[in-house]
């Protein structure tokens, strides 16, 4: 009594052996509908959209919406093309309207970075 460690248990790093079961854990990010609507574009187009989003919040996102109408793939395969287009327009409007308080500008830059990351996976 009062020893702090129960009989048969040892603290890791103090002579005890940690059990290794060999379990592989996979982590997958669950995206909301707005994030999943970001189109997979060619790399140069994604870089242009990032550039536009950096200097005029929402403009690159607005341009990327039209790539959906040109056949760009998204992570929303079960949604109709027009629905995904309007989701991108909504994201652009959110970025434009909240840019006044800097939230939209930061969101816009991160959105552009996501476009470039998706484009690098696409190519």
PDB file of N, CA, C and O in Angstrom, residues 37-42 45 49 52 58-74 81-90 92-93 96 115:
ATOM      1  N   UNK A  37     -15.246  20.622 -51.980  1.00  0.00           N
ATOM      2  CA  UNK A  37     -15.588  21.174 -53.294  1.00  0.00           C
ATOM      3  C   UNK A  37     -14.397  21.826 -53.988  1.00  0.00           C
ATOM      4  O   UNK A  37     -14.513  22.247 -55.141  1.00  0.00           O
ATOM      5  N   UNK A  38     -13.246  21.918 -53.324  1.00  0.00           N
ATOM      6  CA  UNK A  38     -12.064  22.503 -53.961  1.00  0.00           C
ATOM      7  C   UNK A  38     -11.657  21.592 -55.120  1.00  0.00           C
ATOM      8  O   UNK A  38     -11.421  20.406 -54.930  1.00  0.00           O
ATOM      9  N   UNK A  39     -11.579  22.152 -56.329  1.00  0.00           N
ATOM     10  CA  UNK A  39     -11.289  21.309 -57.502  1.00  0.00           C
ATOM     11  C   UNK A  39      -9.815  20.934 -57.617  1.00  0.00           C
ATOM     12  O   UNK A  39      -8.932  21.666 -57.175  1.00  0.00           O
ATOM     13  N   UNK A  40      -9.570  19.758 -58.206  1.00  0.00           N
ATOM     14  CA  UNK A  40      -8.218  19.316 -58.560  1.00  0.00           C
ATOM     15  C   UNK A  40      -7.893  19.960 -59.909  1.00  0.00           C
ATOM     16  O   UNK A  40      -8.438  19.570 -60.930  1.00  0.00           O
ATOM     17  N   UNK A  41      -7.031  20.965 -59.882  1.00  0.00           N
ATOM     18  CA  UNK A  41      -6.699  21.719 -61.098  1.00  0.00           C
ATOM     19  C   UNK A  41      -5.273  21.405 -61.540  1.00  0.00           C
ATOM     20  O   UNK A  41      -4.478  20.896 -60.753  1.00  0.00           O
ATOM     21  N   UNK A  42      -4.945  21.750 -62.775  1.00  0.00           N
ATOM     22  CA  UNK A  42      -3.531  21.676 -63.182  1.00  0.00           C
ATOM     23  C   UNK A  42      -2.691  22.605 -62.297  1.00  0.00           C
ATOM     24  O   UNK A  42      -3.161  23.660 -61.858  1.00  0.00           O
ATOM     25  N   UNK A  45      -2.501  26.465 -62.898  1.00  0.00           N
ATOM     26  CA  UNK A  45      -3.774  27.148 -62.610  1.00  0.00           C
ATOM     27  C   UNK A  45      -3.947  27.302 -61.095  1.00  0.00           C
ATOM     28  O   UNK A  45      -4.377  28.357 -60.619  1.00  0.00           O
ATOM     29  N   UNK A  49      -4.359  30.735 -58.931  1.00  0.00           N
ATOM     30  CA  UNK A  49      -5.459  30.943 -57.982  1.00  0.00           C
ATOM     31  C   UNK A  49      -4.930  31.305 -56.593  1.00  0.00           C
ATOM     32  O   UNK A  49      -5.497  32.166 -55.911  1.00  0.00           O
ATOM     33  N   UNK A  52      -3.870  34.922 -56.828  1.00  0.00           N
ATOM     34  CA  UNK A  52      -5.045  35.799 -56.801  1.00  0.00           C
ATOM     35  C   UNK A  52      -5.652  35.873 -55.402  1.00  0.00           C
ATOM     36  O   UNK A  52      -6.025  36.956 -54.936  1.00  0.00           O
ATOM     37  N   UNK A  58     -10.641  35.794 -52.204  1.00  0.00           N
ATOM     38  CA  UNK A  58     -11.810  35.207 -52.851  1.00  0.00           C
ATOM     39  C   UNK A  58     -11.747  35.150 -54.361  1.00  0.00           C
ATOM     40  O   UNK A  58     -12.477  34.372 -54.975  1.00  0.00           O
ATOM     41  N   UNK A  59     -10.872  35.930 -54.982  1.00  0.00           N
ATOM     42  CA  UNK A  59     -10.826  35.964 -56.445  1.00  0.00           C
ATOM     43  C   UNK A  59     -10.327  34.634 -57.016  1.00  0.00           C
ATOM     44  O   UNK A  59     -10.895  34.125 -57.994  1.00  0.00           O
ATOM     45  N   UNK A  60      -9.303  34.055 -56.429  1.00  0.00           N
ATOM     46  CA  UNK A  60      -8.804  32.760 -56.896  1.00  0.00           C
ATOM     47  C   UNK A  60      -9.820  31.656 -56.690  1.00  0.00           C
ATOM     48  O   UNK A  60      -9.956  30.756 -57.525  1.00  0.00           O
ATOM     49  N   UNK A  61     -10.550  31.718 -55.603  1.00  0.00           N
ATOM     50  CA  UNK A  61     -11.601  30.733 -55.333  1.00  0.00           C
ATOM     51  C   UNK A  61     -12.725  30.887 -56.351  1.00  0.00           C
ATOM     52  O   UNK A  61     -13.278  29.898 -56.837  1.00  0.00           O
ATOM     53  N   UNK A  62     -13.045  32.134 -56.695  1.00  0.00           N
ATOM     54  CA  UNK A  62     -14.060  32.412 -57.711  1.00  0.00           C
ATOM     55  C   UNK A  62     -13.631  31.842 -59.068  1.00  0.00           C
ATOM     56  O   UNK A  62     -14.417  31.195 -59.758  1.00  0.00           O
ATOM     57  N   UNK A  63     -12.369  32.037 -59.436  1.00  0.00           N
ATOM     58  CA  UNK A  63     -11.851  31.508 -60.700  1.00  0.00           C
ATOM     59  C   UNK A  63     -11.865  29.977 -60.679  1.00  0.00           C
ATOM     60  O   UNK A  63     -12.234  29.329 -61.671  1.00  0.00           O
ATOM     61  N   UNK A  64     -11.510  29.397 -59.528  1.00  0.00           N
ATOM     62  CA  UNK A  64     -11.478  27.933 -59.436  1.00  0.00           C
ATOM     63  C   UNK A  64     -12.871  27.324 -59.595  1.00  0.00           C
ATOM     64  O   UNK A  64     -12.994  26.167 -60.022  1.00  0.00           O
ATOM     65  N   UNK A  65     -13.907  28.078 -59.263  1.00  0.00           N
ATOM     66  CA  UNK A  65     -15.274  27.572 -59.430  1.00  0.00           C
ATOM     67  C   UNK A  65     -15.554  27.258 -60.895  1.00  0.00           C
ATOM     68  O   UNK A  65     -16.244  26.283 -61.215  1.00  0.00           O
ATOM     69  N   UNK A  66     -14.994  28.049 -61.794  1.00  0.00           N
ATOM     70  CA  UNK A  66     -15.240  27.827 -63.222  1.00  0.00           C
ATOM     71  C   UNK A  66     -14.469  26.621 -63.764  1.00  0.00           C
ATOM     72  O   UNK A  66     -14.849  26.052 -64.777  1.00  0.00           O
ATOM     73  N   UNK A  67     -13.409  26.218 -63.061  1.00  0.00           N
ATOM     74  CA  UNK A  67     -12.709  25.004 -63.496  1.00  0.00           C
ATOM     75  C   UNK A  67     -13.577  23.769 -63.264  1.00  0.00           C
ATOM     76  O   UNK A  67     -13.418  22.766 -63.954  1.00  0.00           O
ATOM     77  N   UNK A  68     -14.492  23.862 -62.298  1.00  0.00           N
ATOM     78  CA  UNK A  68     -15.431  22.757 -62.063  1.00  0.00           C
ATOM     79  C   UNK A  68     -16.338  22.592 -63.280  1.00  0.00           C
ATOM     80  O   UNK A  68     -16.621  21.475 -63.714  1.00  0.00           O
ATOM     81  N   UNK A  69     -16.762  23.718 -63.846  1.00  0.00           N
ATOM     82  CA  UNK A  69     -17.613  23.663 -65.042  1.00  0.00           C
ATOM     83  C   UNK A  69     -16.845  23.147 -66.254  1.00  0.00           C
ATOM     84  O   UNK A  69     -17.447  22.659 -67.206  1.00  0.00           O
ATOM     85  N   UNK A  70     -15.516  23.262 -66.193  1.00  0.00           N
ATOM     86  CA  UNK A  70     -14.672  22.751 -67.287  1.00  0.00           C
ATOM     87  C   UNK A  70     -14.272  21.294 -67.064  1.00  0.00           C
ATOM     88  O   UNK A  70     -13.451  20.759 -67.806  1.00  0.00           O
ATOM     89  N   UNK A  71     -14.797  20.668 -66.009  1.00  0.00           N
ATOM     90  CA  UNK A  71     -14.548  19.248 -65.804  1.00  0.00           C
ATOM     91  C   UNK A  71     -13.553  18.897 -64.722  1.00  0.00           C
ATOM     92  O   UNK A  71     -13.164  17.733 -64.610  1.00  0.00           O
ATOM     93  N   UNK A  72     -13.114  19.870 -63.925  1.00  0.00           N
ATOM     94  CA  UNK A  72     -12.173  19.561 -62.844  1.00  0.00           C
ATOM     95  C   UNK A  72     -12.854  18.654 -61.820  1.00  0.00           C
ATOM     96  O   UNK A  72     -14.013  18.853 -61.468  1.00  0.00           O
ATOM     97  N   UNK A  73     -12.114  17.671 -61.347  1.00  0.00           N
ATOM     98  CA  UNK A  73     -12.625  16.696 -60.375  1.00  0.00           C
ATOM     99  C   UNK A  73     -12.562  17.287 -58.962  1.00  0.00           C
ATOM    100  O   UNK A  73     -11.706  18.110 -58.653  1.00  0.00           O
ATOM    101  N   UNK A  74     -13.487  16.868 -58.093  1.00  0.00           N
ATOM    102  CA  UNK A  74     -13.482  17.279 -56.686  1.00  0.00           C
ATOM    103  C   UNK A  74     -13.650  16.042 -55.810  1.00  0.00           C
ATOM    104  O   UNK A  74     -13.783  14.928 -56.314  1.00  0.00           O
ATOM    105  N   UNK A  81     -22.395  18.825 -60.918  1.00  0.00           N
ATOM    106  CA  UNK A  81     -21.394  19.838 -61.244  1.00  0.00           C
ATOM    107  C   UNK A  81     -21.853  21.245 -60.847  1.00  0.00           C
ATOM    108  O   UNK A  81     -21.072  22.033 -60.315  1.00  0.00           O
ATOM    109  N   UNK A  82     -23.116  21.557 -61.081  1.00  0.00           N
ATOM    110  CA  UNK A  82     -23.624  22.891 -60.750  1.00  0.00           C
ATOM    111  C   UNK A  82     -23.634  23.135 -59.238  1.00  0.00           C
ATOM    112  O   UNK A  82     -23.359  24.243 -58.780  1.00  0.00           O
ATOM    113  N   UNK A  83     -23.940  22.085 -58.471  1.00  0.00           N
ATOM    114  CA  UNK A  83     -23.936  22.198 -57.010  1.00  0.00           C
ATOM    115  C   UNK A  83     -22.524  22.493 -56.505  1.00  0.00           C
ATOM    116  O   UNK A  83     -22.334  23.356 -55.651  1.00  0.00           O
ATOM    117  N   UNK A  84     -21.542  21.799 -57.052  1.00  0.00           N
ATOM    118  CA  UNK A  84     -20.150  22.018 -56.653  1.00  0.00           C
ATOM    119  C   UNK A  84     -19.694  23.411 -57.083  1.00  0.00           C
ATOM    120  O   UNK A  84     -18.984  24.094 -56.341  1.00  0.00           O
ATOM    121  N   UNK A  85     -20.130  23.860 -58.255  1.00  0.00           N
ATOM    122  CA  UNK A  85     -19.826  25.215 -58.722  1.00  0.00           C
ATOM    123  C   UNK A  85     -20.335  26.245 -57.711  1.00  0.00           C
ATOM    124  O   UNK A  85     -19.613  27.144 -57.298  1.00  0.00           O
ATOM    125  N   UNK A  86     -21.590  26.091 -57.279  1.00  0.00           N
ATOM    126  CA  UNK A  86     -22.182  27.053 -56.351  1.00  0.00           C
ATOM    127  C   UNK A  86     -21.552  26.968 -54.961  1.00  0.00           C
ATOM    128  O   UNK A  86     -21.476  27.978 -54.249  1.00  0.00           O
ATOM    129  N   UNK A  87     -21.082  25.798 -54.564  1.00  0.00           N
ATOM    130  CA  UNK A  87     -20.353  25.696 -53.297  1.00  0.00           C
ATOM    131  C   UNK A  87     -19.057  26.503 -53.353  1.00  0.00           C
ATOM    132  O   UNK A  87     -18.693  27.176 -52.384  1.00  0.00           O
ATOM    133  N   UNK A  88     -18.373  26.466 -54.499  1.00  0.00           N
ATOM    134  CA  UNK A  88     -17.152  27.255 -54.662  1.00  0.00           C
ATOM    135  C   UNK A  88     -17.455  28.746 -54.703  1.00  0.00           C
ATOM    136  O   UNK A  88     -16.702  29.553 -54.150  1.00  0.00           O
ATOM    137  N   UNK A  89     -18.549  29.117 -55.344  1.00  0.00           N
ATOM    138  CA  UNK A  89     -18.957  30.532 -55.359  1.00  0.00           C
ATOM    139  C   UNK A  89     -19.273  30.991 -53.933  1.00  0.00           C
ATOM    140  O   UNK A  89     -18.901  32.100 -53.529  1.00  0.00           O
ATOM    141  N   UNK A  90     -19.968  30.137 -53.164  1.00  0.00           N
ATOM    142  CA  UNK A  90     -20.279  30.472 -51.771  1.00  0.00           C
ATOM    143  C   UNK A  90     -19.000  30.659 -50.955  1.00  0.00           C
ATOM    144  O   UNK A  90     -18.897  31.597 -50.152  1.00  0.00           O
ATOM    145  N   UNK A  92     -16.101  31.596 -52.101  1.00  0.00           N
ATOM    146  CA  UNK A  92     -15.502  32.865 -52.542  1.00  0.00           C
ATOM    147  C   UNK A  92     -16.214  34.060 -51.889  1.00  0.00           C
ATOM    148  O   UNK A  92     -15.554  35.002 -51.432  1.00  0.00           O
ATOM    149  N   UNK A  93     -17.534  34.004 -51.826  1.00  0.00           N
ATOM    150  CA  UNK A  93     -18.291  35.100 -51.209  1.00  0.00           C
ATOM    151  C   UNK A  93     -17.989  35.209 -49.715  1.00  0.00           C
ATOM    152  O   UNK A  93     -17.854  36.318 -49.187  1.00  0.00           O
ATOM    153  N   UNK A  96     -14.641  36.888 -49.456  1.00  0.00           N
ATOM    154  CA  UNK A  96     -14.713  38.322 -49.785  1.00  0.00           C
ATOM    155  C   UNK A  96     -15.367  39.108 -48.652  1.00  0.00           C
ATOM    156  O   UNK A  96     -14.865  40.146 -48.221  1.00  0.00           O
ATOM    157  N   UNK A 115      -5.465  24.394 -52.784  1.00  0.00           N
ATOM    158  CA  UNK A 115      -5.560  24.177 -54.235  1.00  0.00           C
ATOM    159  C   UNK A 115      -4.221  23.688 -54.788  1.00  0.00           C
ATOM    160  O   UNK A 115      -4.187  22.761 -55.606  1.00  0.00           O
TER     161      UNK A 115
END
